Coordinates of C-alpha atoms in Angstrom, one line a residue:
M1144 CA 6.0 -25.9 -7.2
A1145 CA 6.5 -26.6 -10.9
Q1146 CA 6.4 -23.6 -13.2
R1147 CA 3.0 -23.4 -15.0
K1148 CA 3.5 -23.7 -18.8
L1149 CA 1.6 -21.1 -20.8
S1150 CA 0.0 -21.7 -24.1
R1151 CA 0.9 -19.6 -27.1
R1152 CA -2.3 -17.7 -26.8
Q1153 CA -1.8 -17.0 -23.1
Q1154 CA 1.8 -15.9 -23.8
W1155 CA 0.5 -13.6 -26.5
R1156 CA -2.1 -12.1 -24.2
I1157 CA 0.5 -11.4 -21.5
E1158 CA 2.8 -9.7 -23.9
K1159 CA -0.1 -7.7 -25.4
I1160 CA -1.1 -6.5 -21.9
Q1161 CA 2.5 -5.5 -21.1
Q1162 CA 2.8 -3.6 -24.4
E1163 CA -0.4 -1.7 -23.7
R1164 CA 0.7 -0.8 -20.2
Q1165 CA 4.1 0.4 -21.5
Q1166 CA 2.4 2.4 -24.2
R1167 CA 0.1 4.1 -21.6
L1168 CA 3.1 4.9 -19.4
Q1169 CA 5.0 6.3 -22.4
R1170 CA 2.0 8.5 -23.3
K1171 CA 1.9 9.9 -19.8
L1172 CA 5.6 10.5 -19.7
S1173 CA 5.5 12.2 -23.2
H1174 CA 2.7 14.5 -22.1
A1175 CA 4.4 15.3 -18.9
N1176 CA 7.7 16.0 -20.7
Q1177 CA 6.0 18.3 -23.1
Q1178 CA 4.9 20.5 -20.2
L1179 CA 8.5 21.0 -19.0
D1180 CA 10.4 24.0 -20.2
P1181 CA 14.2 23.1 -20.3
G1182 CA 15.0 26.6 -19.5
T1183 CA 13.4 26.3 -16.1
L1184 CA 15.3 23.2 -15.0
G1185 CA 18.2 23.5 -12.6
P1186 CA 21.7 22.1 -13.1
E1187 CA 22.4 18.4 -13.2
E1188 CA 22.7 16.7 -9.8
E1189 CA 23.3 13.2 -8.6
G1190 CA 20.5 11.4 -6.7
L1191 CA 19.3 8.1 -5.3
V1192 CA 15.9 6.5 -6.3
I1193 CA 14.1 5.9 -3.0
A1194 CA 10.7 4.7 -4.5
N1195 CA 9.3 3.9 -7.9
Y1196 CA 5.7 4.8 -8.7
G1197 CA 5.8 3.9 -12.4
A1198 CA 5.2 7.3 -14.0
S1199 CA 7.3 9.0 -11.4
L1200 CA 10.1 8.4 -8.9
E1201 CA 11.0 9.6 -5.5
V1202 CA 14.6 10.8 -5.7
E1203 CA 16.8 11.7 -2.7
D1204 CA 19.3 14.5 -3.3
T1205 CA 22.8 14.6 -1.8
Q1206 CA 21.4 16.6 1.2
G1207 CA 18.9 13.9 2.1
T1208 CA 15.8 15.7 0.7
N1209 CA 13.3 13.8 -1.4
H1210 CA 11.8 15.0 -4.7
R1211 CA 9.1 13.7 -6.8
C1212 CA 10.6 13.3 -10.3
L1213 CA 9.3 12.6 -13.8
L1214 CA 11.5 10.6 -16.2
R1215 CA 12.9 11.7 -19.5
Q1216 CA 11.9 9.5 -22.4
N1217 CA 14.1 6.6 -23.6
L1218 CA 15.6 6.0 -20.2
P1219 CA 16.4 2.4 -19.3
P1220 CA 14.1 0.9 -16.6
L1221 CA 14.8 2.4 -13.2
V1222 CA 14.4 0.6 -9.8
V1223 CA 14.9 1.5 -6.1
G1224 CA 18.6 1.8 -5.3
D1225 CA 19.5 3.3 -8.7
R1226 CA 21.9 6.3 -8.7
V1227 CA 20.6 8.8 -11.2
I1228 CA 21.3 12.2 -12.7
W1229 CA 18.4 14.6 -12.3
Q1230 CA 17.4 18.3 -12.6
R1231 CA 15.2 20.4 -10.3
A1232 CA 11.9 21.6 -11.8
G1233 CA 10.7 23.3 -8.6
E1234 CA 11.2 23.2 -4.9
T1235 CA 10.2 19.5 -4.5
E1236 CA 10.0 18.3 -8.1
G1237 CA 12.4 17.3 -10.8
V1238 CA 13.2 15.4 -13.9
V1239 CA 15.5 12.3 -14.1
T1240 CA 17.7 12.5 -17.2
A1241 CA 20.1 9.6 -16.9
R1242 CA 20.8 6.4 -14.9
M1243 CA 24.3 5.9 -13.6
P1244 CA 26.0 2.4 -13.9
R1245 CA 24.9 -0.2 -11.4
D1246 CA 27.3 -2.1 -9.2
S1247 CA 24.7 -4.9 -8.8
E1248 CA 21.1 -5.7 -9.2
L1249 CA 18.5 -8.2 -8.0
A1250 CA 16.1 -9.6 -10.6
R1251 CA 13.2 -11.9 -10.7
P1252 CA 11.1 -13.2 -13.7
D1253 CA 8.4 -11.0 -15.2
A1254 CA 5.2 -12.5 -16.6
S1255 CA 7.0 -13.7 -19.7
G1256 CA 9.7 -15.5 -17.7
Q1257 CA 12.4 -12.9 -18.4
P1258 CA 14.6 -11.5 -15.6
K1259 CA 13.5 -8.0 -14.5
A1260 CA 15.5 -5.9 -12.0
V1261 CA 13.7 -5.1 -8.7
A1262 CA 16.5 -3.5 -6.8
A1263 CA 19.9 -2.0 -7.6
N1264 CA 23.3 -1.3 -6.0
I1265 CA 22.8 -3.8 -3.1
D1266 CA 25.6 -5.6 -1.3
Q1267 CA 23.6 -8.0 0.7
I1268 CA 20.4 -10.1 0.2
L1269 CA 18.4 -11.1 3.3
V1270 CA 16.4 -14.2 2.6
V1271 CA 13.5 -14.3 5.1
A1272 CA 11.6 -17.5 6.1
A1273 CA 9.4 -18.4 9.0
P1274 CA 7.5 -21.3 10.6
A1275 CA 4.3 -19.7 9.2
P1276 CA 3.4 -19.5 6.5
D1277 CA 4.9 -23.0 6.1
Y1278 CA 8.5 -22.6 4.9
S1279 CA 9.8 -24.5 1.9
S1280 CA 13.4 -25.4 1.5
D1281 CA 13.0 -25.4 -2.2
L1282 CA 11.8 -21.8 -2.0
I1283 CA 14.7 -20.8 0.2
D1284 CA 17.1 -22.5 -2.3
Q1285 CA 15.7 -20.6 -5.2
Y1286 CA 16.3 -17.3 -3.4
L1287 CA 19.9 -18.5 -2.5
V1288 CA 20.5 -19.5 -6.1
A1289 CA 19.3 -16.1 -7.3
A1290 CA 21.7 -14.4 -4.9
E1291 CA 24.6 -16.6 -6.0
L1292 CA 23.9 -15.9 -9.7
T1293 CA 23.6 -12.2 -8.9
G1294 CA 27.0 -12.2 -7.1
V1295 CA 25.5 -10.6 -3.9
P1296 CA 26.1 -12.4 -0.6
P1297 CA 23.0 -13.8 0.9
V1298 CA 22.0 -14.1 4.6
L1299 CA 19.3 -16.4 5.8
I1300 CA 16.9 -14.8 8.4
F1301 CA 14.6 -17.3 10.1
N1302 CA 11.9 -15.1 11.6
K1303 CA 9.0 -15.6 13.9
I1304 CA 10.9 -18.1 16.1
D1305 CA 8.3 -17.5 18.8
L1306 CA 6.2 -19.9 16.7
I1307 CA 8.6 -22.8 17.1
N1308 CA 7.2 -25.6 19.1
R1309 CA 7.7 -29.3 19.8
Q1310 CA 6.1 -30.3 16.6
N1311 CA 8.4 -28.2 14.3
A1312 CA 11.5 -27.6 16.4
Q1313 CA 13.6 -30.6 15.2
A1314 CA 12.9 -30.0 11.5
I1315 CA 13.7 -26.3 11.7
E1316 CA 16.9 -26.9 13.5
A1317 CA 17.9 -29.5 10.9
L1318 CA 17.1 -27.0 8.2
L1319 CA 19.2 -24.2 9.7
A1320 CA 22.1 -26.5 10.4
R1321 CA 22.1 -27.5 6.8
Y1322 CA 22.6 -23.9 5.6
R1323 CA 25.2 -23.2 8.3
A1324 CA 27.2 -26.2 7.2
I1325 CA 27.3 -24.8 3.7
G1326 CA 28.6 -21.5 5.0
Y1327 CA 25.6 -19.2 4.8
P1328 CA 25.1 -16.8 7.7
V1329 CA 21.9 -17.7 9.6
I1330 CA 20.1 -15.3 12.0
T1331 CA 17.1 -16.4 14.0
A1332 CA 14.8 -13.5 15.1
S1333 CA 11.4 -12.5 16.4
S1334 CA 9.9 -9.0 16.5
V1335 CA 7.3 -10.3 18.9
N1336 CA 9.7 -11.2 21.7
Q1337 CA 12.7 -9.1 20.4
Q1338 CA 15.0 -12.1 20.0
G1339 CA 17.8 -11.8 17.5
L1340 CA 17.2 -8.2 16.6
E1341 CA 20.6 -7.0 17.8
A1342 CA 22.3 -9.6 15.7
L1343 CA 20.2 -8.6 12.7
R1344 CA 20.9 -4.9 13.4
A1345 CA 24.6 -5.5 13.4
Q1346 CA 24.3 -7.5 10.1
L1347 CA 22.5 -4.5 8.5
Q1348 CA 24.9 -1.9 9.6
G1349 CA 27.1 -0.4 6.9
H1350 CA 25.3 -2.3 4.1
T1351 CA 22.7 -1.7 1.4
S1352 CA 20.5 -4.7 1.9
V1353 CA 17.2 -6.0 0.4
F1354 CA 14.7 -8.3 2.1
V1355 CA 13.2 -11.1 0.0
G1356 CA 10.8 -13.8 1.0
Q1357 CA 7.2 -14.9 0.5
S1358 CA 4.4 -12.8 1.9
G1359 CA 3.6 -13.2 5.6
V1360 CA 7.1 -14.1 6.8
G1361 CA 7.4 -10.8 8.7
K1362 CA 9.7 -8.7 6.5
S1363 CA 7.7 -5.5 7.2
S1364 CA 7.5 -6.3 10.9
L1365 CA 11.2 -6.5 11.1
I1366 CA 11.7 -3.3 9.3
R1367 CA 9.2 -1.5 11.6
A1368 CA 11.2 -2.9 14.6
F1369 CA 14.3 -1.0 13.2
I1370 CA 12.5 2.1 11.9
P1371 CA 9.5 2.6 14.3
R1372 CA 8.8 6.1 13.0
E1373 CA 8.0 4.8 9.5
D1374 CA 4.4 4.0 8.6
I1375 CA 4.9 0.5 7.4
A1376 CA 1.8 -1.7 6.9
V1377 CA 2.0 -5.1 8.6
G1378 CA -0.4 -7.8 7.5
A1379 CA -1.7 -11.0 9.1
L1380 CA -1.9 -14.5 7.5
S1381 CA -5.1 -15.3 5.6
R1382 CA -7.5 -17.3 7.7
N1383 CA -8.6 -19.3 4.7
S1384 CA -5.2 -20.2 3.0
G1385 CA -2.7 -19.7 5.8
L1386 CA -0.6 -17.7 3.3
G1387 CA 0.8 -14.3 3.7
Q1388 CA -1.1 -11.3 2.5
H1389 CA 0.8 -8.6 0.6
T1390 CA 1.3 -5.5 2.7
T1391 CA 4.1 -3.9 0.7
S1392 CA 2.9 -2.7 -2.8
T1393 CA 5.9 -0.5 -3.7
A1394 CA 9.6 -1.2 -3.2
R1395 CA 11.1 1.4 -1.0
L1396 CA 14.5 2.2 0.4
Y1397 CA 14.8 3.1 4.1
H1398 CA 17.8 4.7 5.9
L1399 CA 18.5 2.8 9.2
P1400 CA 19.2 4.8 12.3
A1401 CA 22.2 2.6 13.2
G1402 CA 23.6 3.0 9.7
G1403 CA 23.0 1.2 6.5
Q1404 CA 20.2 1.2 4.0
L1405 CA 17.4 -1.4 3.5
I1406 CA 15.2 -2.0 0.5
D1407 CA 11.8 -3.6 1.2
S1408 CA 10.4 -5.2 -1.9
P1409 CA 6.8 -6.5 -2.5
G1410 CA 6.4 -10.1 -1.1
V1411 CA 6.1 -12.9 -3.5
R1412 CA 4.4 -16.2 -2.7
D1413 CA 5.8 -18.3 -5.6
F1414 CA 9.2 -17.1 -6.4
R1415 CA 10.9 -18.8 -9.4
L1416 CA 14.0 -18.3 -11.3
W1417 CA 14.1 -17.4 -15.0
P1418 CA 15.2 -20.2 -17.4
V1419 CA 19.0 -20.8 -17.3
P1420 CA 21.3 -23.4 -18.7
A1421 CA 22.2 -26.3 -16.3
S1422 CA 25.8 -25.1 -16.1
T1423 CA 24.6 -21.8 -14.8
L1424 CA 22.1 -23.3 -12.3
Q1425 CA 25.0 -25.4 -10.9
Q1426 CA 26.8 -22.2 -9.9
G1427 CA 23.9 -21.5 -7.5
F1428 CA 24.7 -24.5 -5.3
R1429 CA 28.1 -23.6 -4.0
E1430 CA 28.8 -26.9 -2.1
L1431 CA 28.2 -29.0 -5.2
A1432 CA 30.8 -27.2 -7.3
P1433 CA 33.8 -29.3 -6.3
Y1434 CA 32.2 -32.5 -7.6
Y1435 CA 31.1 -31.4 -11.0
G1436 CA 33.1 -33.1 -13.8
H1437 CA 34.2 -36.0 -11.6
C1438 CA 31.4 -38.4 -12.4
K1439 CA 32.1 -41.6 -14.5
F1440 CA 29.8 -40.4 -17.3
R1441 CA 30.2 -37.0 -18.8
D1442 CA 26.5 -36.5 -19.2
C1443 CA 25.7 -37.8 -15.7
S1444 CA 22.3 -36.7 -14.5
H1445 CA 23.4 -37.2 -10.8
R1446 CA 20.3 -39.4 -10.2
Q1447 CA 21.0 -43.2 -10.7
E1448 CA 24.2 -43.5 -12.7
P1449 CA 27.0 -45.6 -11.3
E1450 CA 30.1 -43.8 -9.9
C1451 CA 28.3 -40.4 -9.7
A1452 CA 30.6 -38.0 -7.7
L1453 CA 27.6 -36.1 -6.2
Q1454 CA 25.8 -39.2 -5.1
Q1455 CA 29.0 -40.6 -3.6
A1456 CA 29.5 -37.3 -1.7
V1457 CA 26.0 -37.6 -0.3
A1458 CA 26.6 -41.2 0.8
E1459 CA 29.8 -40.1 2.6
G1460 CA 28.0 -37.2 4.3
R1461 CA 30.0 -34.5 2.5
I1462 CA 27.0 -32.8 0.9
S1463 CA 23.3 -32.7 1.9
A1464 CA 21.0 -35.1 0.2
E1465 CA 18.2 -32.5 0.6
R1466 CA 20.2 -29.9 -1.3
L1467 CA 21.1 -32.3 -4.1
Q1468 CA 17.5 -33.2 -4.5
S1469 CA 16.6 -29.5 -4.5
Y1470 CA 19.1 -29.0 -7.3
L1471 CA 17.7 -31.9 -9.3
R1472 CA 14.1 -30.6 -8.9
L1473 CA 15.2 -27.1 -10.1
V1474 CA 16.9 -28.7 -13.2
V1475 CA 13.5 -30.2 -14.1
Q1476 CA 11.6 -27.0 -13.4
M1477 CA 13.8 -24.2 -14.7
V1478 CA 16.5 -25.3 -17.1
E1479 CA 16.0 -24.1 -20.6
T1480 CA 14.7 -26.6 -23.1

């Protein structure tokens, strides 16, 4: 789906709304901080952000106990997975005073198109797709490109395989074979008939992972299969649109019984990348990289020019025609102008 272009007035309204929200949040934080007596705060401790509620955070201490914490003013934006410095302000409350350096972060565009972090310190991105709502290879590719640009290894999870039938089986197998050929790990799963859950559990063990994917693909159902004691809402597809309905409203980090940590982020139906130069976008398609710079023309668009190295690789079966077309569509949609 092409990115909708905003008029200057629409852009101004979005920025104005964001500024007003930020100002309201800062006023809340300022009022809350004025109520805190520095003399009553405990010593500085390290903690982990488990959930973010805007004006407050849920922070886990080194003993595994959670505390509702306010934020000191002038802190950089904090997300689930951030390691922080905090001080106790009571038995179950505290104040976050600093954010520790991040090893990695996953970002997606905000309303103005600029990248905004949604999870931190992850070492694995699980891209979840399913037969319903209808999967889109372009959408999957955008998640994979985001992972490649982030530098965090992605894993493709094709969920709800109990919905595979004669009509869609061949196309789905071709889709998954395409990603396996590139070198991406692919796991097929279903929480309904318990298929693939052991393979997914093994993939999660020892990692800090984040689930991404459009609403309705079953991310929350998979998490509930691994953490049955957690109260995780699971939604059905909309009868009218066939699209997923959002059941996760706040990103949250879960500790897995078998080891590892998992961040569940709110679903997004129309994921898109922030604007990037073409040279940066190319890095998101790992199998195309060996052919860049080998075309006859330096400014080759890889569409109809003679002696295009990428088109030749497609003709010889060395790269997927579908992936090249996906890249070309992204160039049109997302490259900076």
